[in-house]
Coordinates of C-alpha atoms in Angstrom, one line a residue:
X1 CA -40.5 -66.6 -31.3
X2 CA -43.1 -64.9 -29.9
X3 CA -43.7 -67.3 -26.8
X4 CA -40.4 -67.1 -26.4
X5 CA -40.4 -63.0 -26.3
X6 CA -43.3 -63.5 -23.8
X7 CA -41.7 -65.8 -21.4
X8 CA -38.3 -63.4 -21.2
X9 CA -41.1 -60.6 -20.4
X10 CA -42.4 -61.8 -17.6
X11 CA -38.9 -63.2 -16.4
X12 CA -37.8 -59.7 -16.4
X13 CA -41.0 -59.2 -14.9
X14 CA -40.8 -61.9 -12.2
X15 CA -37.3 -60.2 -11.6
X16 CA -38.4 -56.1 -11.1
X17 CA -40.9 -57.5 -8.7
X18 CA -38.8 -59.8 -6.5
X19 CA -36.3 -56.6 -6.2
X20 CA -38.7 -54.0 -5.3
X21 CA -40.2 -56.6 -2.9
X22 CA -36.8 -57.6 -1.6
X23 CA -35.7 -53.1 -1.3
X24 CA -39.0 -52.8 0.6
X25 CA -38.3 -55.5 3.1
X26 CA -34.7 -54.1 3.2
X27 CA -36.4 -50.6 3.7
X28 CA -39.2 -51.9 6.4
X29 CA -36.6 -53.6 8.7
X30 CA -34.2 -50.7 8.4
X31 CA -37.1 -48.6 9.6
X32 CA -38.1 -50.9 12.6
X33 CA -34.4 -50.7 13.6
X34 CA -34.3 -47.5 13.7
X35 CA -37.4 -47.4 15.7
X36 CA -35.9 -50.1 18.0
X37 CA -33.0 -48.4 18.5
X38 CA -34.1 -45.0 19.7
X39 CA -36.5 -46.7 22.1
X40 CA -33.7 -48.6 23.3
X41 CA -32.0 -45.5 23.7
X42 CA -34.4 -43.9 25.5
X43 CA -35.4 -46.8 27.3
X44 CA -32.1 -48.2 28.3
X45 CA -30.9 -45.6 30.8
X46 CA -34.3 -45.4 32.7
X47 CA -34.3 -49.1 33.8
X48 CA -30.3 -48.4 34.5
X49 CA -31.6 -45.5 36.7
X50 CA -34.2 -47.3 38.3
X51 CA -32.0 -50.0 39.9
X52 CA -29.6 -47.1 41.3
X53 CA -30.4 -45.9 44.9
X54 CA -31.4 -42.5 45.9
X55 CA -28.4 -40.2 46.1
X56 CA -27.2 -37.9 49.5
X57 CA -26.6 -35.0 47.5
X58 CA -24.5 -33.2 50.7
X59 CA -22.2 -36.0 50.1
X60 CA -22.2 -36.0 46.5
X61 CA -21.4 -32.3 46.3
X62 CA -19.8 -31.8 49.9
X63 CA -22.5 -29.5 50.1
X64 CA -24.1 -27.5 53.1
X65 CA -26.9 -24.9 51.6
X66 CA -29.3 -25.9 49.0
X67 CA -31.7 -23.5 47.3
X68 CA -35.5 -24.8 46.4
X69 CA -37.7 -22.4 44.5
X70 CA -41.7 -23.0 45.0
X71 CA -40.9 -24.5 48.1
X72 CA -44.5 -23.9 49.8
X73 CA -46.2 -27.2 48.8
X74 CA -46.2 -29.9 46.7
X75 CA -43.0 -30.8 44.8
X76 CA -40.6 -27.6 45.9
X77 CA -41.5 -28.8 49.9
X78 CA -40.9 -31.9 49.2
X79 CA -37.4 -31.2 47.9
X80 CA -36.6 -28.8 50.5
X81 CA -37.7 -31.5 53.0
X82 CA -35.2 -34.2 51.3
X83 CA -32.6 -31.4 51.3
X84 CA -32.8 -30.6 55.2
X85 CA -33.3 -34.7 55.9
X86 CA -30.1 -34.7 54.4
X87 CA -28.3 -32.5 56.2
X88 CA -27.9 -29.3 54.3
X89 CA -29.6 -25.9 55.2
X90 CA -32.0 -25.0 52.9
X91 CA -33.1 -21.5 51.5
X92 CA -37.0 -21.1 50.7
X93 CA -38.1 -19.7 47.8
X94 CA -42.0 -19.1 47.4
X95 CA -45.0 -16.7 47.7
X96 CA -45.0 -14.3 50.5
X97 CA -47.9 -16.5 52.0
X98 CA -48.6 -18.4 55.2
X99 CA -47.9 -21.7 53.2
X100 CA -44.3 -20.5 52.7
X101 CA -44.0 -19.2 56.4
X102 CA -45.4 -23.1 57.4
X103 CA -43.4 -25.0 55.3
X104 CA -40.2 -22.9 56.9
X105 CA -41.3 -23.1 60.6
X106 CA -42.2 -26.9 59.8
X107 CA -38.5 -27.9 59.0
X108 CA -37.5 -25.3 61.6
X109 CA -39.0 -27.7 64.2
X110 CA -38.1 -31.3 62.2
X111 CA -34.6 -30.4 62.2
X112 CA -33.4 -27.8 65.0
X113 CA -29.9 -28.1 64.1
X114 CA -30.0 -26.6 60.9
X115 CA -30.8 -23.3 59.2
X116 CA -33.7 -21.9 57.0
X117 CA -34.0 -19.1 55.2
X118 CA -37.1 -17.5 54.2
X119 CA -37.6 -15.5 50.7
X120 CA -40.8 -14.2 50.1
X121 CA -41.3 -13.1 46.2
X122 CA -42.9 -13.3 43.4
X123 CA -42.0 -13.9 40.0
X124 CA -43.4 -11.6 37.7
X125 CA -42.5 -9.3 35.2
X126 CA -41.1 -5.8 36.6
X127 CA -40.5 -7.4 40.0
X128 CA -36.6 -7.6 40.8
X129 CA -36.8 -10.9 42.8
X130 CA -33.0 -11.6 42.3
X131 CA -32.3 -8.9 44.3
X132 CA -34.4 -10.8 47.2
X133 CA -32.4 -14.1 46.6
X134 CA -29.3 -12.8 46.5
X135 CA -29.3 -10.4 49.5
X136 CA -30.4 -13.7 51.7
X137 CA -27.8 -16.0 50.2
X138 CA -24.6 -13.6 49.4
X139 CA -23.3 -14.7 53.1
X140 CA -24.1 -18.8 52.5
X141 CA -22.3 -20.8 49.9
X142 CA -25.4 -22.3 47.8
X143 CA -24.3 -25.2 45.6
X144 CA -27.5 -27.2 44.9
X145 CA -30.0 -25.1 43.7
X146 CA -33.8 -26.6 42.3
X147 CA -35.8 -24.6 40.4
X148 CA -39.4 -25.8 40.5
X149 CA -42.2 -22.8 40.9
X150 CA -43.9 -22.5 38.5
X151 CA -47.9 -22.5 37.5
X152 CA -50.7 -24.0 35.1
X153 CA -53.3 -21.9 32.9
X154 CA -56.3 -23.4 31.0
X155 CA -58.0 -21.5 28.2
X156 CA -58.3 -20.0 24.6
X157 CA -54.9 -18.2 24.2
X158 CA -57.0 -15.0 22.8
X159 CA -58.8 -15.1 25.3
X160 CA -55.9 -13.9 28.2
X161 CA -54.3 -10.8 28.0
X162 CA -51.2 -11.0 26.8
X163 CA -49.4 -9.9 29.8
X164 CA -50.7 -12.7 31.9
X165 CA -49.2 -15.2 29.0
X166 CA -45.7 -12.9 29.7
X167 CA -45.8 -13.2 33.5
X168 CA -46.4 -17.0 33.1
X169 CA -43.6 -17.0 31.2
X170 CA -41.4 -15.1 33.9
X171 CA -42.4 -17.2 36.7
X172 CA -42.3 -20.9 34.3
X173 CA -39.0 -19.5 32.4
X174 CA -36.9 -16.5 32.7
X175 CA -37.0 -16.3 36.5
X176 CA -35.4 -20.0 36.6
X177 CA -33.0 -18.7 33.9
X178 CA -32.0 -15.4 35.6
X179 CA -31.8 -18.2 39.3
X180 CA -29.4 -20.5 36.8
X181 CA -27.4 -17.8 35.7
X182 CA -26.6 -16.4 39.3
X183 CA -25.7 -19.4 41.0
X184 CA -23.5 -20.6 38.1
X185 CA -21.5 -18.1 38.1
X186 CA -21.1 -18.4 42.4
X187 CA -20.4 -21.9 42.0
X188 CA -18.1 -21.2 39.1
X189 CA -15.9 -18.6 41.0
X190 CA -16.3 -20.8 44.2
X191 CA -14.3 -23.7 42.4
X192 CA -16.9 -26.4 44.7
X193 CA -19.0 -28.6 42.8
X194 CA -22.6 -28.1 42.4
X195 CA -26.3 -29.3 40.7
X196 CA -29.1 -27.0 39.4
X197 CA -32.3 -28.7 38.8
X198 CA -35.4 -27.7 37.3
X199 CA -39.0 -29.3 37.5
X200 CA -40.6 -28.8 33.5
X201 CA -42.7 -31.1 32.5
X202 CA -43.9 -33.8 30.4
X203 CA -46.4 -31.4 28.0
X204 CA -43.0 -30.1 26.8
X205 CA -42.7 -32.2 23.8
X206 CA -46.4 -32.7 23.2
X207 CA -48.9 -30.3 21.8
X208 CA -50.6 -28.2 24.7
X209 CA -53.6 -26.4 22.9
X210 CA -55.7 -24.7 25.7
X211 CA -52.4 -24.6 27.8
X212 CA -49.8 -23.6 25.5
X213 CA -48.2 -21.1 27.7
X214 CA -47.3 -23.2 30.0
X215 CA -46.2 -25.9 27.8
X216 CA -44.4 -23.7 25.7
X217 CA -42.6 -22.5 28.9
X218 CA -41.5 -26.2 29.7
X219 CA -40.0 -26.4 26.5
X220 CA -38.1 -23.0 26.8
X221 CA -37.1 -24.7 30.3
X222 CA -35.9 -28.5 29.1
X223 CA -34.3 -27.3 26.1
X224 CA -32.5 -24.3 28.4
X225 CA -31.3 -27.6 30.7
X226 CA -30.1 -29.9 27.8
X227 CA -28.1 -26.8 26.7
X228 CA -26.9 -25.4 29.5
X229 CA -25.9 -28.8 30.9
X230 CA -23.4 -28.9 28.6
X231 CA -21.8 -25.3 29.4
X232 CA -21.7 -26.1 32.9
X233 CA -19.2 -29.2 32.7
X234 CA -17.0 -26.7 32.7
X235 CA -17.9 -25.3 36.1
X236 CA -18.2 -28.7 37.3
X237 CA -21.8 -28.3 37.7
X238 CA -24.4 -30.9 37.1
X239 CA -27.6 -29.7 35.0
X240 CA -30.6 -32.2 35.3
X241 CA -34.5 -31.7 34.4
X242 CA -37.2 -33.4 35.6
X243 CA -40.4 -33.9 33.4
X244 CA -43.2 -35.4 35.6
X245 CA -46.6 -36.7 34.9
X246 CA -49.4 -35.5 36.7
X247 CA -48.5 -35.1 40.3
X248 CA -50.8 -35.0 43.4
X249 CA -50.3 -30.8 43.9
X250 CA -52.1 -27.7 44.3
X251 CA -50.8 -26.7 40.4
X252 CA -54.4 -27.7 39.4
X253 CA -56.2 -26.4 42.0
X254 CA -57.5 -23.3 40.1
X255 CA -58.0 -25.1 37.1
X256 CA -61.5 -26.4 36.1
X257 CA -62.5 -29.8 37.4
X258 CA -61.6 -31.9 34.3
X259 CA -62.6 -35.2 33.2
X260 CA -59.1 -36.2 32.0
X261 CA -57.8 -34.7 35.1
X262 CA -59.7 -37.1 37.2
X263 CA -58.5 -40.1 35.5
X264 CA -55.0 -39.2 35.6
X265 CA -55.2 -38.6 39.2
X266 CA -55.6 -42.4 39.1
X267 CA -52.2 -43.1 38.8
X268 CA -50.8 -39.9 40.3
X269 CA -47.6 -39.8 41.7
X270 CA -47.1 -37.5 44.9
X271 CA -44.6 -35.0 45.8
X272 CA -42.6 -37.3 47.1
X273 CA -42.4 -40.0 44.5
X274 CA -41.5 -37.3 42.3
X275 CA -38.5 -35.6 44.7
X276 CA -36.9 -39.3 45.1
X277 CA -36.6 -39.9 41.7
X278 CA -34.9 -36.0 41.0
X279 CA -32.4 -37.4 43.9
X280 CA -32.0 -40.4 41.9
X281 CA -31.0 -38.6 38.9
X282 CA -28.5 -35.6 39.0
X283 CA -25.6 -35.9 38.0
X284 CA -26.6 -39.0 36.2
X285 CA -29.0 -38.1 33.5
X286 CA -29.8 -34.6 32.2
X287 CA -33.3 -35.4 31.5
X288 CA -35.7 -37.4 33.7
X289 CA -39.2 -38.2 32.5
X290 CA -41.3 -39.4 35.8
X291 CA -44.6 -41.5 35.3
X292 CA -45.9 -43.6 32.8
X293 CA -48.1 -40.5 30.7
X294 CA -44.2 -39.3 30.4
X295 CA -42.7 -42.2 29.1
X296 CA -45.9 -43.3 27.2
X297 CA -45.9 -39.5 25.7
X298 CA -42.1 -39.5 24.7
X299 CA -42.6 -42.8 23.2
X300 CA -45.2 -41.8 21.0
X301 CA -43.3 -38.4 20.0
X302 CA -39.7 -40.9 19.3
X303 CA -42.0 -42.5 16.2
X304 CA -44.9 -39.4 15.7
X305 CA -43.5 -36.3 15.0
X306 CA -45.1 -33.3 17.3
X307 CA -45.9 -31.8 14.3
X308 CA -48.1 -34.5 12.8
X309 CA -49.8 -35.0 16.1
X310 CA -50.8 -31.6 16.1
X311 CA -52.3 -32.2 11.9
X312 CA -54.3 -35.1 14.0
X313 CA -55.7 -33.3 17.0
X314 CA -57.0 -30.1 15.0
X315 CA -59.9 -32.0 13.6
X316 CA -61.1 -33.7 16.7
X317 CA -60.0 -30.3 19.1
X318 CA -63.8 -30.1 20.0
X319 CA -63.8 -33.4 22.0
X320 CA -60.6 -32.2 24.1
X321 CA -61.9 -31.7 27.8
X322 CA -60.3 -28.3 27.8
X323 CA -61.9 -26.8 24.7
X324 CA -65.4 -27.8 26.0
X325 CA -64.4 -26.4 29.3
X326 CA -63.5 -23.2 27.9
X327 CA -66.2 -22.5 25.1
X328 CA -68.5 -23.1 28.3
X329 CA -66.6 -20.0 30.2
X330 CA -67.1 -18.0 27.0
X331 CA -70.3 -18.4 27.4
X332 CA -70.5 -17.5 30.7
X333 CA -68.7 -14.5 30.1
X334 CA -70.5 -13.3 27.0
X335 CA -74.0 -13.6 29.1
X336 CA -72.7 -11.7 32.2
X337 CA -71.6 -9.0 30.0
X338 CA -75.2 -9.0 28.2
X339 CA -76.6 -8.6 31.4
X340 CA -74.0 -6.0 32.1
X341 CA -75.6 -4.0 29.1
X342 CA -79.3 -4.8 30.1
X343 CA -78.3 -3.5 33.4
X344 CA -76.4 -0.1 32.1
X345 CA -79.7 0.6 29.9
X346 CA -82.1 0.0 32.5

């Protein structure tokens, strides 16, 4: 009787194992299809996009004036360059600089038949630049409009004043948001179709200790886009960001030479690269990562939440290039002011 007792127990046994077994497999497989299909989603319509040619946007939009902020160098020139090669005059946006005055006199000479318009301002806090913009396009009916100044600072966050992390902000953020909101409403009344693009960033989605300014600006930016994208079907206006990896720009060039900048710069893409593939993507996708760090980086957010990553890094935050960097400048800083002192008492 007792056997008997014994071998129903570990029947029973036998059983509660095999099920648990066969509800973790269930659960495991579940959970690689999940993983499988949001990579496929994410996946799928960049190898769709990256069979599809590189669009005229005058045709596309029956357009004749585009509008290209941070068109000095780098990325913005290289769109305003696309824009005139296209056909479609072209208002500058940048820094009242020689840089902006070149790039305008440059596409002046490439394409004689066409008009450019330059806008010297700058976007800070306290500065009414929209007043600027739309006093030099109120007489020309702008329909494609790209968004891309912005800038890149490294550093302890205490260690700023706080109203340099605001006027980051402005030029990163609000001013593309006050640019959105003012052309939207021209194209709206206008009853023509139009595009607004912005130029964010692939930091967006990642933690960005040491530059979280500026990656906190490209999320306020994306997330601005995905919203607003939706809100402009309406006005028959197509919304579309671009999040590239590191680019071949003068963003960096204030920024301290960096180890991990000097690898990326490896497989760097240039203005160019970076403008075709925009071209490529409005009105197709809202959201366009560029470069394999961007697609390696929103792969790795999909499956490890931004949060968690952030649990990870804080440990090993003394190895990061930039926190290194910066303690050094501390240091620098805290002796010149000793010797400040010295110097006061001698």
């Amino acid at each position: 009787r007792h056997h008997a007792r014994d071998s129903q127990n570990c029947y029973e046994e036998r059983e509660v194992t095999m099920l648990s077994w066969s509800l973790g497999s269930v659960l495991a497989a579940l959970c690689v299809a999940a993983m499988l299909v949001m990579l496929l989603a994410y996946i799928g319509p960049l190898v769709v996009l990256s069979f599809l040619p590189v669009q005229n946007l005058r045709l596309k939009y029956d357009a004749t004036w585009g509008l290209v902020t941070g068109a000095s160098t780098g990325i913005g020139r290289a769109l305003a360059a696309k824009l005139a090669a296209q056909g479609l005059n072209v208002v500058l946006v940048g820094l009242p600089d020689h840089f902006l005055s070149k790039a305008v006199a440059d596409l002046r000479e490439a394409y004689p038949k066409q008009e450019f318009r330059e806008v010297g301002v700058t976007f800070s806090p306290g500065v009414d630049y929209m007043e600027r913009i739309a006093q030099a396009t109120n007489d020309v009916p702008v329909t494609v409009v790209m968004s891309n100044a912005g800038y890149l600072a490294l550093g302890f966050f205490v260690d700023r004043k706080v109203d340099e992390h605001v006027a980051l902000l402005e030029c990163n953020a609000i001013a593309p948001i006050r640019i959105a909101h003012h052309f939207l409403k021209r194209i709206g009344a206008s009853g023509k179709r139009g595009c607004i693009c912005f130029t964010s960033s692939s930091v967006w989605y990642m933690p960005a200790p040491f530059a979280m300014m500026y990656g906190c600006s490209k999320a306020m930016l994306s997330n601005f886009a995905i919203s607003l994208a939706i809100e402009a079907a309406d006005n028959k206006v197509d919304v579309t960001a671009i999040q590239p990896s590191y680019t071949r720009t003068n963003l960096y060039d204030k920024t301290p030479s960096l180890g991990i900048l000097a690898l990326l710069d490896r497989f760097a893409a240039t203005p160019e690269d970076v403008a075709n593939i925009l071209f490529a993507s409005v009105g197709r996708v809202v959201v366009r990562d560029a470069g394999m760090y961007a697609l390696l980086t929103r792969m790795a957010t999909n499956i490890i939440d931004s949060a968690v990553l952030a649990m990870i890094i804080t440990p090993l935050r003394t190895t990061i290039p930039e926190y290194v960097d910066s303690s050094l400048i501390r240091l620098q800083h805290a002796f010149l002011n000793s010797l400040y002192l010295v110097a006061l008492q001698v």
